[in-house]
PDB file of C-alpha atoms in Angstrom:
ATOM      1  CA  UNK A  19     212.986 -29.310 146.767  1.00 53.00           C
ATOM      2  CA  UNK A  20     212.213 -32.391 149.084  1.00 57.00           C
ATOM      3  CA  UNK A  21     209.579 -34.950 148.258  1.00 55.00           C
ATOM      4  CA  UNK A  22     207.686 -33.046 151.291  1.00 60.00           C
ATOM      5  CA  UNK A  23     207.588 -29.693 150.024  1.00 60.00           C
ATOM      6  CA  UNK A  24     206.723 -31.627 146.352  1.00 62.00           C
ATOM      7  CA  UNK A  25     203.831 -32.973 147.854  1.00 53.00           C
ATOM      8  CA  UNK A  26     202.779 -29.493 150.028  1.00 61.00           C
ATOM      9  CA  UNK A  27     202.910 -27.875 146.639  1.00 61.00           C
ATOM     10  CA  UNK A  28     200.452 -30.429 144.736  1.00 61.00           C
ATOM     11  CA  UNK A  29     197.769 -30.374 147.469  1.00 68.00           C
ATOM     12  CA  UNK A  30     198.045 -26.530 147.289  1.00 73.00           C
ATOM     13  CA  UNK A  31     197.257 -26.582 143.789  1.00 75.00           C
ATOM     14  CA  UNK A  32     194.280 -29.281 143.747  1.00 73.00           C
ATOM     15  CA  UNK A  33     192.989 -27.370 146.181  1.00 76.00           C
ATOM     16  CA  UNK A  34     193.084 -24.174 144.709  1.00 74.00           C
ATOM     17  CA  UNK A  35     191.641 -25.867 141.193  1.00 75.00           C
ATOM     18  CA  UNK A  36     188.690 -27.353 143.843  1.00 72.00           C
ATOM     19  CA  UNK A  37     188.116 -23.595 145.171  1.00 72.00           C
ATOM     20  CA  UNK A  38     187.889 -22.195 141.693  1.00 70.00           C
ATOM     21  CA  UNK A  39     185.766 -24.882 140.300  1.00 70.00           C
ATOM     22  CA  UNK A  40     183.228 -24.359 143.060  1.00 70.00           C
ATOM     23  CA  UNK A  41     183.180 -20.629 142.793  1.00 67.00           C
ATOM     24  CA  UNK A  42     182.615 -20.567 138.844  1.00 67.00           C
ATOM     25  CA  UNK A  43     179.586 -23.659 139.412  1.00 65.00           C
ATOM     26  CA  UNK A  44     178.397 -21.818 142.425  1.00 66.00           C
ATOM     27  CA  UNK A  45     178.928 -25.252 144.039  1.00 57.00           C
ATOM     28  CA  UNK A  46     175.985 -26.631 141.957  1.00 59.00           C
ATOM     29  CA  UNK A  47     178.138 -29.711 140.870  1.00 58.00           C
ATOM     30  CA  UNK A  48     176.538 -32.680 140.171  1.00 63.00           C
ATOM     31  CA  UNK A  49     177.409 -36.050 141.990  1.00 67.00           C
ATOM     32  CA  UNK A  50     178.420 -39.093 140.063  1.00 68.00           C
ATOM     33  CA  UNK A  51     177.460 -42.877 141.195  1.00 74.00           C
ATOM     34  CA  UNK A  52     179.052 -45.300 139.959  1.00 75.00           C
ATOM     35  CA  UNK A  53     177.434 -49.084 140.484  1.00 75.00           C
ATOM     36  CA  UNK A  54     178.342 -52.178 138.722  1.00 75.00           C
ATOM     37  CA  UNK A  55     175.470 -55.434 137.505  1.00 69.00           C
ATOM     38  CA  UNK A  56     176.102 -59.152 136.906  1.00 67.00           C
ATOM     39  CA  UNK A  57     175.659 -59.869 132.588  1.00 64.00           C
ATOM     40  CA  UNK A  58     173.450 -61.670 131.609  1.00 61.00           C
ATOM     41  CA  UNK A  59     171.184 -60.000 133.937  1.00 58.00           C
ATOM     42  CA  UNK A  60     168.133 -62.090 133.645  1.00 56.00           C
ATOM     43  CA  UNK A  61     164.356 -60.743 134.602  1.00 54.00           C
ATOM     44  CA  UNK A  62     164.962 -62.293 138.213  1.00 52.00           C
ATOM     45  CA  UNK A  63     168.203 -62.182 140.051  1.00 51.00           C
ATOM     46  CA  UNK A  64     167.599 -64.828 142.644  1.00 53.00           C
ATOM     47  CA  UNK A  65     165.635 -67.987 141.237  1.00 49.00           C
ATOM     48  CA  UNK A  66     163.637 -70.463 143.827  1.00 50.00           C
ATOM     49  CA  UNK A  67     165.000 -73.712 144.878  1.00 51.00           C
ATOM     50  CA  UNK A  68     162.700 -75.220 142.473  1.00 52.00           C
ATOM     51  CA  UNK A  69     162.513 -74.962 138.370  1.00 54.00           C
ATOM     52  CA  UNK A  70     163.375 -71.846 137.103  1.00 59.00           C
ATOM     53  CA  UNK A  71     163.391 -70.535 132.873  1.00 59.00           C
ATOM     54  CA  UNK A  72     167.006 -68.914 133.608  1.00 62.00           C
ATOM     55  CA  UNK A  73     168.099 -72.620 134.500  1.00 64.00           C
ATOM     56  CA  UNK A  74     167.335 -73.797 130.661  1.00 67.00           C
ATOM     57  CA  UNK A  75     169.873 -71.552 129.212  1.00 68.00           C
ATOM     58  CA  UNK A  76     172.949 -73.465 130.060  1.00 68.00           C
ATOM     59  CA  UNK A  77     170.733 -76.800 128.941  1.00 70.00           C
ATOM     60  CA  UNK A  78     170.183 -75.550 125.991  1.00 71.00           C
ATOM     61  CA  UNK A  79     173.690 -74.438 125.262  1.00 73.00           C
ATOM     62  CA  UNK A  80     175.411 -77.402 126.376  1.00 71.00           C
ATOM     63  CA  UNK A  81     172.567 -80.381 124.618  1.00 73.00           C
ATOM     64  CA  UNK A  82     171.970 -77.845 121.454  1.00 75.00           C
ATOM     65  CA  UNK A  83     175.585 -78.355 120.023  1.00 79.00           C
ATOM     66  CA  UNK A  84     176.104 -81.642 120.931  1.00 80.00           C
ATOM     67  CA  UNK A  85     176.012 -82.868 117.344  1.00 82.00           C
ATOM     68  CA  UNK A  86     177.589 -79.609 116.369  1.00 84.00           C
ATOM     69  CA  UNK A  87     180.796 -80.717 117.768  1.00 82.00           C
ATOM     70  CA  UNK A  88     180.807 -84.295 117.572  1.00 83.00           C
ATOM     71  CA  UNK A  89     180.818 -83.456 114.065  1.00 86.00           C
ATOM     72  CA  UNK A  90     184.129 -80.950 113.936  1.00 85.00           C
ATOM     73  CA  UNK A  91     185.920 -83.626 116.071  1.00 86.00           C
ATOM     74  CA  UNK A  92     185.074 -87.008 113.564  1.00 86.00           C
ATOM     75  CA  UNK A  93     185.361 -84.350 110.048  1.00 87.00           C
ATOM     76  CA  UNK A  94     188.888 -83.048 111.242  1.00 86.00           C
ATOM     77  CA  UNK A  95     189.791 -87.341 112.340  1.00 86.00           C
ATOM     78  CA  UNK A  96     188.604 -88.347 109.297  1.00 85.00           C
ATOM     79  CA  UNK A  97     190.759 -85.973 106.701  1.00 84.00           C
ATOM     80  CA  UNK A  98     193.209 -87.251 108.971  1.00 84.00           C
ATOM     81  CA  UNK A  99     193.248 -90.504 108.611  1.00 82.00           C
ATOM     82  CA  UNK A 100     191.874 -91.261 105.049  1.00 83.00           C
ATOM     83  CA  UNK A 101     195.117 -88.708 103.994  1.00 82.00           C
ATOM     84  CA  UNK A 102     193.064 -86.164 102.813  1.00 81.00           C
ATOM     85  CA  UNK A 103     194.951 -83.441 104.962  1.00 80.00           C
ATOM     86  CA  UNK A 104     198.146 -84.760 103.001  1.00 81.00           C
ATOM     87  CA  UNK A 105     197.053 -84.718  99.786  1.00 83.00           C
ATOM     88  CA  UNK A 106     195.872 -80.799 100.787  1.00 82.00           C
ATOM     89  CA  UNK A 107     199.509 -80.159 102.350  1.00 82.00           C
ATOM     90  CA  UNK A 108     200.941 -81.519  98.551  1.00 84.00           C
ATOM     91  CA  UNK A 109     198.531 -79.118  96.628  1.00 84.00           C
ATOM     92  CA  UNK A 110     200.560 -76.402  98.644  1.00 83.00           C
ATOM     93  CA  UNK A 111     198.014 -75.762 101.705  1.00 82.00           C
ATOM     94  CA  UNK A 112     200.063 -74.865 104.564  1.00 85.00           C
ATOM     95  CA  UNK A 113     198.744 -75.669 108.274  1.00 83.00           C
ATOM     96  CA  UNK A 114     198.008 -72.467 109.217  1.00 86.00           C
ATOM     97  CA  UNK A 115     195.206 -72.001 106.136  1.00 87.00           C
ATOM     98  CA  UNK A 116     194.074 -75.611 106.680  1.00 86.00           C
ATOM     99  CA  UNK A 117     193.069 -74.968 110.445  1.00 87.00           C
ATOM    100  CA  UNK A 118     191.956 -71.311 109.661  1.00 88.00           C
ATOM    101  CA  UNK A 119     189.232 -72.246 106.849  1.00 88.00           C
ATOM    102  CA  UNK A 120     188.334 -75.516 109.492  1.00 87.00           C
ATOM    103  CA  UNK A 121     187.377 -73.066 111.934  1.00 90.00           C
ATOM    104  CA  UNK A 122     185.876 -70.376 109.867  1.00 91.00           C
ATOM    105  CA  UNK A 123     183.604 -73.127 108.251  1.00 89.00           C
ATOM    106  CA  UNK A 124     181.856 -73.787 111.142  1.00 89.00           C
ATOM    107  CA  UNK A 125     182.024 -70.664 112.979  1.00 92.00           C
ATOM    108  CA  UNK A 126     180.176 -68.987 109.881  1.00 91.00           C
ATOM    109  CA  UNK A 127     177.521 -71.967 111.169  1.00 89.00           C
ATOM    110  CA  UNK A 128     177.857 -71.476 114.266  1.00 88.00           C
ATOM    111  CA  UNK A 129     176.717 -67.134 114.014  1.00 91.00           C
ATOM    112  CA  UNK A 130     173.990 -67.788 112.117  1.00 90.00           C
ATOM    113  CA  UNK A 131     172.791 -70.534 115.183  1.00 88.00           C
ATOM    114  CA  UNK A 132     173.997 -67.971 117.679  1.00 87.00           C
ATOM    115  CA  UNK A 133     171.653 -64.824 115.983  1.00 90.00           C
ATOM    116  CA  UNK A 134     168.612 -67.289 116.012  1.00 87.00           C
ATOM    117  CA  UNK A 135     169.892 -68.333 119.926  1.00 84.00           C
ATOM    118  CA  UNK A 136     170.030 -64.755 120.370  1.00 85.00           C
ATOM    119  CA  UNK A 137     166.759 -63.779 119.103  1.00 85.00           C
ATOM    120  CA  UNK A 138     164.671 -66.249 121.048  1.00 80.00           C
ATOM    121  CA  UNK A 139     166.262 -65.241 124.700  1.00 80.00           C
ATOM    122  CA  UNK A 140     165.384 -61.530 124.018  1.00 80.00           C
ATOM    123  CA  UNK A 141     161.708 -61.735 121.962  1.00 78.00           C
ATOM    124  CA  UNK A 142     158.867 -62.454 124.257  1.00 77.00           C
ATOM    125  CA  UNK A 143     157.334 -66.032 124.421  1.00 70.00           C
ATOM    126  CA  UNK A 144     154.032 -66.509 126.294  1.00 69.00           C
ATOM    127  CA  UNK A 145     152.607 -64.312 128.785  1.00 69.00           C
ATOM    128  CA  UNK A 146     155.598 -61.864 128.018  1.00 67.00           C
ATOM    129  CA  UNK A 147     158.327 -64.115 129.692  1.00 69.00           C
ATOM    130  CA  UNK A 148     161.777 -63.194 128.279  1.00 72.00           C
ATOM    131  CA  UNK A 149     164.197 -65.436 129.556  1.00 72.00           C
ATOM    132  CA  UNK A 150     167.465 -62.361 129.329  1.00 74.00           C
ATOM    133  CA  UNK A 151     164.993 -59.245 129.689  1.00 74.00           C
ATOM    134  CA  UNK A 152     167.516 -56.527 130.705  1.00 74.00           C
ATOM    135  CA  UNK A 153     170.402 -57.699 128.614  1.00 78.00           C
ATOM    136  CA  UNK A 154     172.004 -55.813 125.525  1.00 82.00           C
ATOM    137  CA  UNK A 155     171.434 -58.169 122.307  1.00 85.00           C
ATOM    138  CA  UNK A 156     174.093 -56.955 120.691  1.00 87.00           C
ATOM    139  CA  UNK A 157     176.546 -57.954 123.843  1.00 87.00           C
ATOM    140  CA  UNK A 158     174.683 -60.968 123.911  1.00 84.00           C
ATOM    141  CA  UNK A 159     175.314 -61.931 120.665  1.00 89.00           C
ATOM    142  CA  UNK A 160     178.670 -61.110 121.200  1.00 90.00           C
ATOM    143  CA  UNK A 161     179.078 -63.423 124.567  1.00 87.00           C
ATOM    144  CA  UNK A 162     177.608 -66.466 122.451  1.00 86.00           C
ATOM    145  CA  UNK A 163     179.705 -65.679 119.782  1.00 89.00           C
ATOM    146  CA  UNK A 164     183.217 -65.782 122.053  1.00 90.00           C
ATOM    147  CA  UNK A 165     181.404 -68.692 123.501  1.00 86.00           C
ATOM    148  CA  UNK A 166     181.417 -70.720 120.240  1.00 88.00           C
ATOM    149  CA  UNK A 167     184.860 -69.590 118.886  1.00 90.00           C
ATOM    150  CA  UNK A 168     186.154 -71.214 122.143  1.00 88.00           C
ATOM    151  CA  UNK A 169     184.009 -74.339 121.669  1.00 86.00           C
ATOM    152  CA  UNK A 170     185.440 -75.128 118.096  1.00 89.00           C
ATOM    153  CA  UNK A 171     188.959 -74.490 118.554  1.00 90.00           C
ATOM    154  CA  UNK A 172     188.617 -76.737 121.857  1.00 86.00           C
ATOM    155  CA  UNK A 173     187.508 -79.392 119.595  1.00 86.00           C
ATOM    156  CA  UNK A 174     190.196 -78.735 116.637  1.00 87.00           C
ATOM    157  CA  UNK A 175     192.224 -78.728 119.679  1.00 86.00           C
ATOM    158  CA  UNK A 176     190.951 -82.161 121.234  1.00 84.00           C
ATOM    159  CA  UNK A 177     190.691 -83.857 117.792  1.00 84.00           C
ATOM    160  CA  UNK A 178     195.348 -83.718 117.628  1.00 84.00           C
ATOM    161  CA  UNK A 179     195.142 -86.460 120.576  1.00 84.00           C
ATOM    162  CA  UNK A 180     193.168 -89.060 118.281  1.00 81.00           C
ATOM    163  CA  UNK A 181     193.307 -90.951 115.038  1.00 81.00           C
ATOM    164  CA  UNK A 182     190.100 -92.962 115.358  1.00 81.00           C
ATOM    165  CA  UNK A 183     186.999 -90.958 114.951  1.00 78.00           C
ATOM    166  CA  UNK A 184     184.826 -93.602 117.393  1.00 80.00           C
ATOM    167  CA  UNK A 185     187.173 -93.179 120.032  1.00 79.00           C
ATOM    168  CA  UNK A 186     187.492 -89.298 120.161  1.00 79.00           C
ATOM    169  CA  UNK A 187     183.636 -89.002 119.724  1.00 77.00           C
ATOM    170  CA  UNK A 188     183.379 -91.751 123.482  1.00 80.00           C
ATOM    171  CA  UNK A 189     186.240 -89.266 124.829  1.00 77.00           C
ATOM    172  CA  UNK A 190     184.206 -86.309 123.853  1.00 76.00           C
ATOM    173  CA  UNK A 191     181.022 -87.103 125.388  1.00 74.00           C
ATOM    174  CA  UNK A 192     182.753 -88.685 128.392  1.00 71.00           C
ATOM    175  CA  UNK A 193     183.836 -84.989 128.897  1.00 70.00           C
ATOM    176  CA  UNK A 194     180.817 -83.253 127.865  1.00 67.00           C
ATOM    177  CA  UNK A 195     178.848 -85.524 130.965  1.00 65.00           C
ATOM    178  CA  UNK A 196     181.085 -84.721 133.100  1.00 63.00           C
ATOM    179  CA  UNK A 197     180.637 -81.175 132.287  1.00 62.00           C
ATOM    180  CA  UNK A 198     176.673 -81.580 132.233  1.00 57.00           C
ATOM    181  CA  UNK A 199     177.412 -83.142 136.248  1.00 56.00           C
ATOM    182  CA  UNK A 200     177.924 -80.050 136.921  1.00 54.00           C
ATOM    183  CA  UNK A 201     175.172 -77.978 135.150  1.00 52.00           C
ATOM    184  CA  UNK A 202     172.929 -80.518 136.616  1.00 51.00           C
ATOM    185  CA  UNK A 203     173.093 -80.014 140.339  1.00 50.00           C
ATOM    186  CA  UNK A 204     170.946 -79.072 142.335  1.00 46.00           C
ATOM    187  CA  UNK A 205     169.578 -75.806 142.397  1.00 44.00           C
ATOM    188  CA  UNK A 206     170.955 -75.872 146.309  1.00 41.00           C
ATOM    189  CA  UNK A 207     174.334 -77.047 145.817  1.00 44.00           C
ATOM    190  CA  UNK A 208     174.338 -74.292 143.120  1.00 44.00           C
ATOM    191  CA  UNK A 209     173.553 -72.190 146.113  1.00 43.00           C
ATOM    192  CA  UNK A 210     176.033 -73.320 148.287  1.00 42.00           C
ATOM    193  CA  UNK A 211     178.497 -72.816 145.558  1.00 44.00           C
ATOM    194  CA  UNK A 212     177.952 -69.257 144.611  1.00 44.00           C
ATOM    195  CA  UNK A 213     176.698 -68.020 147.506  1.00 44.00           C
ATOM    196  CA  UNK A 214     178.526 -69.179 150.471  1.00 40.00           C
ATOM    197  CA  UNK A 215     176.999 -66.686 153.154  1.00 40.00           C
ATOM    198  CA  UNK A 216     173.776 -66.793 151.921  1.00 41.00           C
ATOM    199  CA  UNK A 217     170.548 -67.910 154.131  1.00 37.00           C
ATOM    200  CA  UNK A 218     169.740 -71.467 152.800  1.00 40.00           C
ATOM    201  CA  UNK A 219     166.532 -72.764 154.225  1.00 42.00           C
ATOM    202  CA  UNK A 220     166.841 -70.729 157.448  1.00 41.00           C
ATOM    203  CA  UNK A 221     169.965 -71.565 158.176  1.00 43.00           C
ATOM    204  CA  UNK A 222     173.762 -69.452 157.531  1.00 45.00           C
ATOM    205  CA  UNK A 223     176.148 -71.518 156.323  1.00 45.00           C
ATOM    206  CA  UNK A 224     180.180 -70.467 155.862  1.00 51.00           C
ATOM    207  CA  UNK A 225     182.229 -71.048 152.685  1.00 49.00           C
ATOM    208  CA  UNK A 226     183.966 -74.052 154.229  1.00 53.00           C
ATOM    209  CA  UNK A 227     180.564 -74.967 154.893  1.00 48.00           C
ATOM    210  CA  UNK A 228     179.228 -74.872 151.626  1.00 48.00           C
ATOM    211  CA  UNK A 229     182.551 -76.270 149.827  1.00 52.00           C
ATOM    212  CA  UNK A 230     182.053 -79.379 152.164  1.00 52.00           C
ATOM    213  CA  UNK A 231     178.076 -79.715 151.557  1.00 49.00           C
ATOM    214  CA  UNK A 232     179.486 -80.052 147.727  1.00 48.00           C
ATOM    215  CA  UNK A 233     182.170 -82.703 147.780  1.00 50.00           C
ATOM    216  CA  UNK A 234     179.576 -84.527 149.829  1.00 47.00           C
ATOM    217  CA  UNK A 235     177.050 -83.879 147.147  1.00 46.00           C
ATOM    218  CA  UNK A 236     179.279 -85.266 144.318  1.00 44.00           C
ATOM    219  CA  UNK A 237     180.125 -88.135 146.537  1.00 45.00           C
ATOM    220  CA  UNK A 238     177.078 -89.389 147.218  1.00 41.00           C
ATOM    221  CA  UNK A 239     175.794 -88.465 143.360  1.00 42.00           C
ATOM    222  CA  UNK A 240     179.093 -91.054 142.313  1.00 43.00           C
ATOM    223  CA  UNK A 241     177.797 -93.968 144.629  1.00 43.00           C
TER     224      UNK A 241
END
């Protein structure tokens, strides 16, 4: 049997199966509609060029845990410099146990704060305003917990390259400042980054024009 005969036989079987299903169901099969949406899904997809409550979410996550990550880096480096880590190794603790215990120590605290943050995002505020109205509570909590886990792991990896807590904190603040610069971009620039073909102030722009606008905005901000 050749490949052409095999394909023809399979198509015949498929067509016969479809005819049988239509015969049994009297051709009353329901149509399936598949759709997708972004997550997290705020109350309003498109915010205005001015101030919006949705824009506060990355600011809260960035500034709210600044002291938290500084404390992680400072403690790990101090334990390395004052000999506490070597003392624990002499008592039989392995590196895997040390890093796991340090991670779990801060991750449990982060879970509590993330649970409170999730409640704040889901509970109606003044005038029945909800930050993330159409977002599932459990799924939002899982995503925020994964974010905190990655942030703690980043701090643990970041502390390896330093032997002095002061220098590590300065470098960490510098890294966070660069991150805040991108979060603090004007809403128009964020629109250029994410929606290149959208209409901005009445003019249609391309992805290339949007990228040039972002670069020029960053250059002028540094000056």
